[in-house]
Coordinates of C-alpha atoms and ligand atoms in Angstrom, one line a residue:
M1 CA 7.5 23.7 1.0
T2 CA 7.3 23.4 4.8
A3 CA 10.5 23.6 6.8
T4 CA 9.9 20.2 8.2
A5 CA 9.5 18.3 4.9
R6 CA 11.6 15.2 4.4
I7 CA 12.6 13.9 1.0
V8 CA 13.3 10.4 -0.1
D9 CA 14.6 10.0 -3.6
V10 CA 13.7 6.9 -5.6
A11 CA 16.3 5.9 -8.2
G12 CA 15.8 4.0 -11.4
A13 CA 14.9 4.5 -15.1
A14 CA 12.2 7.0 -14.1
P15 CA 13.4 8.5 -10.8
Y16 CA 11.1 10.5 -8.6
R17 CA 10.9 12.1 -5.3
I18 CA 8.8 11.4 -2.2
H19 CA 8.0 14.5 -0.1
I20 CA 6.9 13.9 3.4
G21 CA 5.7 16.7 5.7
A22 CA 2.7 18.5 7.3
G23 CA 0.8 20.9 5.1
L24 CA 2.1 19.8 1.7
L25 CA -1.3 19.5 0.1
D26 CA -1.5 23.3 0.2
D27 CA 1.9 23.7 -1.4
G28 CA 0.8 24.8 -4.9
A29 CA 4.4 25.4 -6.1
L30 CA 5.4 21.9 -5.1
L31 CA 2.2 20.3 -6.7
A32 CA 2.4 22.4 -9.9
D33 CA 6.1 21.7 -10.3
T34 CA 5.2 18.2 -11.3
L35 CA 3.0 19.3 -14.2
R36 CA 4.3 19.0 -17.8
G37 CA 1.1 20.1 -19.6
R38 CA -2.2 22.0 -19.2
H39 CA -4.5 19.2 -18.1
A40 CA -4.9 17.6 -14.7
L41 CA -7.5 15.3 -13.2
L42 CA -7.8 15.1 -9.5
V43 CA -9.2 11.6 -8.5
S44 CA -10.3 11.1 -5.0
D45 CA -12.9 9.1 -3.0
S46 CA -16.1 10.1 -1.2
H47 CA -14.4 10.3 2.3
V48 CA -11.3 12.1 1.3
A49 CA -12.6 14.6 -1.4
P50 CA -14.8 16.6 1.1
L51 CA -11.8 16.9 3.4
Y52 CA -9.0 17.8 1.0
A53 CA -9.9 18.2 -2.6
D54 CA -10.8 21.9 -2.5
R55 CA -7.5 22.7 -0.9
V56 CA -5.5 20.8 -3.5
E57 CA -7.5 22.4 -6.3
A58 CA -7.0 25.8 -4.8
A59 CA -3.3 25.3 -4.4
L60 CA -3.0 24.1 -8.0
R61 CA -5.1 26.9 -9.5
A62 CA -3.1 29.6 -7.6
A63 CA 0.2 28.2 -8.8
R64 CA -1.0 27.5 -12.4
P65 CA -3.9 29.8 -13.3
G66 CA -4.4 28.4 -16.9
L67 CA -4.6 24.8 -15.8
H68 CA -7.6 22.7 -17.1
L69 CA -8.4 20.9 -13.9
A70 CA -11.3 18.5 -13.3
R71 CA -12.3 16.4 -10.3
H72 CA -13.5 12.8 -10.3
V73 CA -14.8 11.3 -7.1
V74 CA -15.5 7.6 -6.6
P75 CA -17.2 5.9 -3.6
A76 CA -14.8 5.0 -0.9
G77 CA -13.7 1.4 -0.1
E78 CA -11.9 -1.6 -1.4
A79 CA -15.1 -2.8 -3.2
E80 CA -14.6 0.2 -5.5
K81 CA -11.2 -0.8 -6.8
T82 CA -12.7 -2.3 -9.9
L83 CA -12.6 -2.2 -13.7
A84 CA -15.8 -0.1 -13.5
T85 CA -14.3 2.7 -11.4
F86 CA -11.2 2.5 -13.5
G87 CA -13.4 3.0 -16.6
G88 CA -15.0 6.0 -14.9
V89 CA -11.6 7.7 -14.5
I90 CA -10.8 7.0 -18.2
D91 CA -14.1 8.6 -19.1
A92 CA -13.2 11.6 -17.0
L93 CA -9.9 11.9 -18.8
A94 CA -11.6 11.8 -22.1
A95 CA -14.2 14.5 -21.0
L96 CA -11.3 16.7 -19.9
G97 CA -9.6 16.3 -23.3
A98 CA -6.5 15.1 -21.5
T99 CA -3.4 15.1 -23.7
R100 CA -0.2 13.0 -23.5
D101 CA 1.3 15.5 -21.1
A102 CA -1.7 15.5 -18.7
C103 CA -1.4 14.5 -15.1
V104 CA -3.6 12.4 -12.7
F105 CA -3.4 13.5 -9.1
A106 CA -4.5 10.5 -6.9
L107 CA -5.7 11.9 -3.6
G108 CA -6.6 9.2 -1.1
G109 CA -5.6 5.9 0.2
G110 CA -4.3 2.8 -1.6
V111 CA -7.6 2.2 -3.3
V112 CA -7.6 5.5 -5.1
G113 CA -3.8 5.4 -5.7
D114 CA -3.9 1.9 -7.2
M115 CA -7.0 2.5 -9.4
A116 CA -6.2 6.1 -10.5
G117 CA -2.6 5.1 -11.1
F118 CA -3.7 2.3 -13.3
A119 CA -5.9 4.7 -15.3
A120 CA -2.9 7.0 -15.7
A121 CA -0.9 4.0 -16.9
C122 CA -3.4 3.2 -19.6
W123 CA -4.6 6.6 -20.8
M124 CA -2.8 7.2 -24.1
R125 CA -0.4 4.4 -23.1
G126 CA 0.7 6.2 -20.0
I127 CA 0.5 9.7 -18.6
D128 CA 1.9 11.2 -15.4
C129 CA 0.5 10.3 -12.0
V130 CA 1.3 12.2 -8.9
Q131 CA 0.4 10.2 -5.7
L132 CA -1.1 12.3 -2.9
P133 CA -1.5 9.5 -0.2
T134 CA -3.8 10.3 2.7
T135 CA -3.7 7.0 4.6
L136 CA -0.6 5.8 6.5
L137 CA -0.7 2.7 4.5
A138 CA -0.6 4.6 1.2
M139 CA 2.2 6.9 2.5
V140 CA 4.5 4.0 3.5
D141 CA 3.6 1.5 0.8
S142 CA 1.1 1.8 -2.0
S143 CA 2.0 5.3 -3.3
V144 CA 5.7 4.2 -3.8
G145 CA 7.0 1.7 -6.3
G146 CA 4.6 2.1 -9.2
K147 CA 2.4 -0.9 -8.7
T148 CA -1.1 0.0 -10.0
A149 CA -4.1 -2.3 -10.3
V150 CA -7.7 -3.1 -9.7
D151 CA -9.3 -6.2 -8.2
L152 CA -11.4 -8.9 -9.9
P153 CA -13.8 -11.2 -8.0
Q154 CA -11.3 -13.9 -8.6
G155 CA -8.5 -12.1 -6.8
K156 CA -6.7 -9.0 -5.7
N157 CA -4.8 -6.7 -8.1
L158 CA -5.2 -9.2 -11.0
V159 CA -5.4 -6.4 -13.6
G160 CA -2.7 -3.7 -13.4
A161 CA 0.5 -2.3 -14.6
F162 CA 3.9 -1.1 -13.3
H163 CA 3.7 2.7 -13.6
P164 CA 6.0 4.7 -11.3
P165 CA 4.6 8.0 -10.1
R166 CA 6.0 11.3 -11.2
A167 CA 6.1 12.3 -7.6
V168 CA 4.7 11.4 -4.2
V169 CA 3.5 14.1 -1.9
A170 CA 2.6 12.8 1.5
D171 CA 0.9 15.4 3.7
T172 CA 1.3 14.0 7.2
A173 CA -1.3 16.4 8.6
A174 CA -3.9 14.4 6.6
L175 CA -3.4 11.6 9.1
R176 CA -5.2 13.7 11.7
T177 CA -8.5 12.9 10.1
L178 CA -7.7 9.2 9.5
P179 CA -9.8 6.8 11.5
A180 CA -7.8 5.0 14.2
R181 CA -8.5 1.6 12.6
E182 CA -6.9 2.8 9.3
L183 CA -3.9 4.2 11.1
R184 CA -3.3 0.8 12.7
A185 CA -3.7 -0.9 9.3
G186 CA -0.9 1.3 8.0
L187 CA 1.3 0.4 11.0
A188 CA 1.0 -3.3 9.9
E189 CA 2.8 -2.4 6.7
V190 CA 5.4 -0.4 8.7
I191 CA 6.0 -3.5 10.9
K192 CA 6.5 -5.4 7.7
Y193 CA 9.6 -3.4 6.8
G194 CA 11.1 -4.2 10.2
A195 CA 10.2 -7.8 9.8
I196 CA 11.8 -8.3 6.4
V197 CA 14.8 -5.9 6.3
D198 CA 15.3 -3.9 9.5
A199 CA 15.4 -5.7 12.8
P200 CA 16.3 -2.5 14.8
F201 CA 13.2 -0.9 13.4
L202 CA 11.0 -3.5 15.1
D203 CA 12.6 -2.5 18.5
W204 CA 12.0 1.2 17.6
L205 CA 8.4 0.5 16.8
A206 CA 7.8 -1.5 20.0
E207 CA 9.2 1.5 22.0
R208 CA 7.1 4.0 20.3
A209 CA 3.8 2.0 19.9
G210 CA 2.0 4.4 22.3
A211 CA 3.1 7.5 20.5
L212 CA 2.4 6.1 17.0
L213 CA -1.1 4.9 18.0
A214 CA -1.8 8.4 19.5
G215 CA -0.9 10.0 16.2
D216 CA 2.3 11.6 17.4
A217 CA 3.5 13.7 14.4
A218 CA 7.2 13.3 14.9
A219 CA 7.0 9.5 15.4
L220 CA 4.8 9.1 12.4
A221 CA 7.0 11.2 10.2
E222 CA 10.0 9.1 11.2
A223 CA 8.1 5.8 10.6
I224 CA 7.0 7.0 7.2
A225 CA 10.4 8.2 6.1
R226 CA 12.1 5.0 7.3
S227 CA 9.5 2.8 5.5
C228 CA 9.8 4.9 2.3
E229 CA 13.6 4.6 2.4
H230 CA 13.3 0.8 2.5
K231 CA 10.6 0.7 -0.2
A232 CA 12.6 3.1 -2.4
A233 CA 15.8 1.1 -2.1
I234 CA 14.1 -2.2 -2.9
T235 CA 11.9 -1.0 -5.8
A236 CA 14.9 0.9 -7.3
R237 CA 16.9 -2.3 -7.4
D238 CA 14.0 -4.5 -8.6
P239 CA 11.2 -2.3 -10.1
L240 CA 9.4 -5.1 -11.9
E241 CA 9.5 -7.7 -9.0
R242 CA 11.8 -10.1 -10.8
G243 CA 13.4 -10.9 -7.4
E244 CA 13.8 -9.2 -4.1
R245 CA 10.8 -6.9 -4.4
A246 CA 8.7 -10.0 -3.8
L247 CA 9.9 -9.8 -0.1
L248 CA 7.5 -6.8 0.2
N249 CA 4.7 -9.3 -0.1
F250 CA 5.5 -10.8 3.3
G251 CA 2.2 -11.8 4.8
H252 CA 0.3 -11.1 1.5
T253 CA -0.3 -14.6 0.2
F254 CA -2.3 -15.4 3.3
G255 CA -3.6 -11.8 3.5
H256 CA -4.9 -11.6 -0.1
A257 CA -6.6 -15.0 0.4
I258 CA -8.4 -13.6 3.5
E259 CA -9.4 -10.5 1.6
A260 CA -10.7 -12.3 -1.4
E261 CA -12.5 -15.0 0.6
Q262 CA -14.3 -12.6 2.9
G263 CA -15.3 -10.3 0.0
Y264 CA -13.7 -7.0 -0.7
G265 CA -14.8 -4.3 1.8
D266 CA -16.1 -6.9 4.3
G267 CA -14.3 -7.9 7.5
L268 CA -10.6 -7.2 7.7
N269 CA -9.1 -4.3 5.7
H270 CA -5.9 -4.8 3.7
G271 CA -3.5 -3.8 6.5
E272 CA -5.3 -6.0 9.0
A273 CA -5.3 -9.0 6.6
V274 CA -1.5 -8.4 6.1
A275 CA -1.1 -8.4 9.9
V276 CA -2.8 -11.8 10.2
G277 CA -0.9 -13.0 7.1
M278 CA 2.5 -12.0 8.5
L279 CA 1.8 -14.1 11.6
L280 CA 0.7 -17.0 9.5
A281 CA 3.8 -16.7 7.4
A282 CA 5.9 -16.6 10.5
R283 CA 4.3 -19.8 11.8
L284 CA 4.7 -21.5 8.4
S285 CA 8.4 -20.5 8.6
A286 CA 8.7 -22.0 12.0
T287 CA 7.0 -25.2 10.8
L288 CA 9.6 -25.4 8.0
G289 CA 12.5 -24.7 10.4
L290 CA 13.3 -21.3 8.8
A291 CA 12.4 -19.2 11.9
S292 CA 12.0 -20.0 15.5
W293 CA 8.6 -20.3 17.2
S294 CA 9.7 -17.7 19.7
D295 CA 10.3 -15.2 16.9
A296 CA 6.8 -15.9 15.6
E297 CA 5.5 -15.4 19.1
A298 CA 7.4 -12.1 19.4
L299 CA 5.8 -10.9 16.2
R300 CA 2.4 -11.8 17.5
T301 CA 3.1 -9.8 20.7
L302 CA 4.2 -6.8 18.6
L303 CA 1.1 -6.9 16.4
L304 CA -1.1 -7.2 19.5
R305 CA 0.7 -4.1 20.9
F306 CA -0.5 -2.2 17.9
D307 CA -4.1 -3.5 18.4
L308 CA -3.9 -5.4 15.1
P309 CA -5.7 -8.7 14.5
V310 CA -3.7 -11.9 14.7
D311 CA -6.5 -14.5 14.0
V312 CA -8.1 -15.6 10.8
P313 CA -11.8 -14.6 10.9
A314 CA -13.7 -17.6 12.2
R315 CA -16.0 -17.9 9.2
L316 CA -13.1 -18.5 6.8
T317 CA -12.0 -22.1 6.7
P318 CA -8.4 -23.2 6.1
E319 CA -9.5 -25.2 3.1
A320 CA -11.2 -22.2 1.5
L321 CA -8.2 -20.0 2.1
L322 CA -5.9 -22.7 0.6
A323 CA -8.1 -22.8 -2.5
R324 CA -7.8 -19.0 -2.8
M325 CA -4.0 -19.2 -2.5
R326 CA -3.9 -21.6 -5.3
L327 CA -5.5 -19.0 -7.4
D328 CA -3.3 -16.2 -6.1
K329 CA -1.0 -14.7 -8.8
K330 CA 1.9 -15.6 -6.6
A331 CA 1.1 -19.3 -6.9
Q332 CA 3.4 -20.4 -9.8
A333 CA 2.6 -23.2 -12.1
S334 CA 4.8 -25.4 -9.8
G335 CA 2.9 -24.8 -6.6
L336 CA 2.4 -22.4 -3.7
R337 CA 5.0 -19.7 -3.3
F338 CA 5.4 -17.8 0.0
I339 CA 7.6 -15.1 1.4
L340 CA 8.9 -16.8 4.5
W341 CA 10.7 -15.4 7.5
N342 CA 14.1 -16.0 8.8
G343 CA 13.5 -14.0 12.0
P344 CA 13.7 -10.3 12.6
G345 CA 15.0 -8.4 9.6
A346 CA 15.3 -11.3 7.1
A347 CA 13.0 -13.0 4.7
Q348 CA 13.2 -15.2 1.7
I349 CA 11.1 -16.4 -1.3
V350 CA 10.2 -20.0 -1.1
A351 CA 8.6 -21.9 -3.9
D352 CA 6.8 -25.2 -3.9
V353 CA 5.6 -25.0 -0.3
A354 CA 3.7 -28.1 0.6
E355 CA -0.1 -27.5 0.9
G356 CA -0.1 -29.5 4.2
A357 CA 2.4 -27.1 5.8
A358 CA 0.2 -24.1 4.8
L359 CA -2.8 -25.8 6.2
A360 CA -1.0 -26.5 9.4
A361 CA -0.1 -22.8 9.8
L362 CA -3.8 -21.9 9.2
R363 CA -4.9 -24.4 11.8
T364 CA -2.4 -23.3 14.5
E365 CA -4.3 -22.1 17.6
T366 CA -3.2 -18.8 19.2
Ligands
LIG401 P1 -8.3 2.9 1.4 O1 -7.8 3.6 0.2 O2 -9.6 2.1 1.3 O3 -8.5 3.9 2.6 C1 -9.0 3.5 3.8 C2 -10.2 4.3 4.3 O4 -9.7 5.6 4.8 C3 -11.2 4.7 3.1 O5 -12.5 4.7 3.7 C4 -10.8 6.1 2.8 O6 -11.8 6.9 2.2 C5 -10.4 6.7 4.1 N1 -9.4 7.8 4.2 C6 -8.3 7.9 3.4 N2 -7.6 8.9 3.9 C7 -8.3 9.5 4.8 C8 -8.0 10.7 5.7 N3 -6.9 11.3 5.6 N4 -9.0 11.0 6.5 C9 -10.1 10.3 6.6 N5 -10.4 9.2 5.9 C10 -9.5 8.8 5.0 O7 -7.3 1.8 2.0 P2 -5.7 1.8 2.2 O8 -5.5 1.0 3.4 O9 -5.1 3.2 2.1 O10 -5.2 1.0 0.9 C11 -5.5 -0.3 0.7 C12 -5.2 -0.7 -0.8 O11 -3.9 -0.4 -1.1 C13 -5.6 -2.1 -1.1 O12 -6.3 -2.1 -2.2 C14 -4.2 -2.7 -1.4 O13 -4.2 -3.7 -2.3 C15 -3.4 -1.5 -1.9 N6 -2.0 -1.6 -1.8 C16 -1.2 -1.4 -2.9 C17 0.1 -1.4 -2.8 C18 1.0 -1.1 -4.0 O14 2.2 -1.3 -4.0 N7 0.4 -0.5 -5.0 C19 0.8 -1.7 -1.6 C20 0.0 -1.9 -0.5 C21 -1.4 -1.9 -0.5
LIG402 N1 3.4 -3.8 -1.8 C1 4.3 -4.7 -2.5 C2 5.0 -4.0 -3.5 O1 4.9 -2.8 -3.8 O2 5.8 -4.7 -4.2

């Protein structure tokens, strides 16, 4: 392991460790340490595999010469987080002859992590999955906590399972090849942690915006570790989202509606949609008297500082987004449910939000 690696432990019924550091994808001993059996499937996408898959395979083979290791690469992008690509991973596990002690290594962003993680959750009713996140968003959010899923045309993440990883290995050096837009998308989820549970983190982020956007390694490692500590703590207390874990969905009810309505892979990416969604949720909170309008405006300023979008794409109508939100899995039988804001560092779950208030937030001009 590199000298600079940080570790965040996630407690719970199936505890695991998050390793954060530069060069960890080459650490064969660390990667092989997670293996229980003789079979491993490396799942990646068409952008990430050419950059990193050979190195991961070489590290694993050097550390475990007898390993039966196969590679399965899917096309990149949210539009590929489907039952069809999930089925492709299942077919690859079958072709490998993967046994109950096999391991899936999910090398990529949240799309690969969610889809390959779901395949690991289903193969023989559940085998190990080691998350090897290569986007900032995946390092700070999707690789941690065990939510796995694929999308349906009707909505995001509608088919999935809770399946905690066996380990998370986040090689921060992989962020050097990440497109700037994807880095910013990850920073939206980092801002989310500050917004919902850590007000001083918002100030820290505002001070280091330039360094983070420039890819400063130390600033990014600190942001990743702090985000993972928050996610680890929340998901350890509420692994199945019976309560407080839902706070992690701040901005997601609006964001998922935007993603579904625009079509997966078109327009805003997930982190960008969450950025717009967080501002909409803040405005809805102000409308309902839960947060101040000045807090909502300060959040908008911070998002703009990170070059994140703050407006709903013009072609998406408030009425169409409301219809999507009615379908969202977070809409309970009783009505619309949102994670609303109480100002920096505090959020709450609110059920039965009036549709008129949500429409008003969508219609607020910036
Ligand atoms: P992504 O996986 O589509 O990755 C973004 C793009 O970056 C892709 O084109 C990918 O190929 C490319 N890429 C990845 N790593 C790279 C690297 N190091 N260098 C160059 N290119 C690289 O998107 P994402 O933002 O990582 O993840 C979004 C997904 O995560 C969504 O489907 C969302 O629903 C899901 N998500 C899940 C959870 C969870 O708890 N499971 C939490 C948040 C988000
Ligand atoms: N990204 C929300 C969650 O993991 O619960």
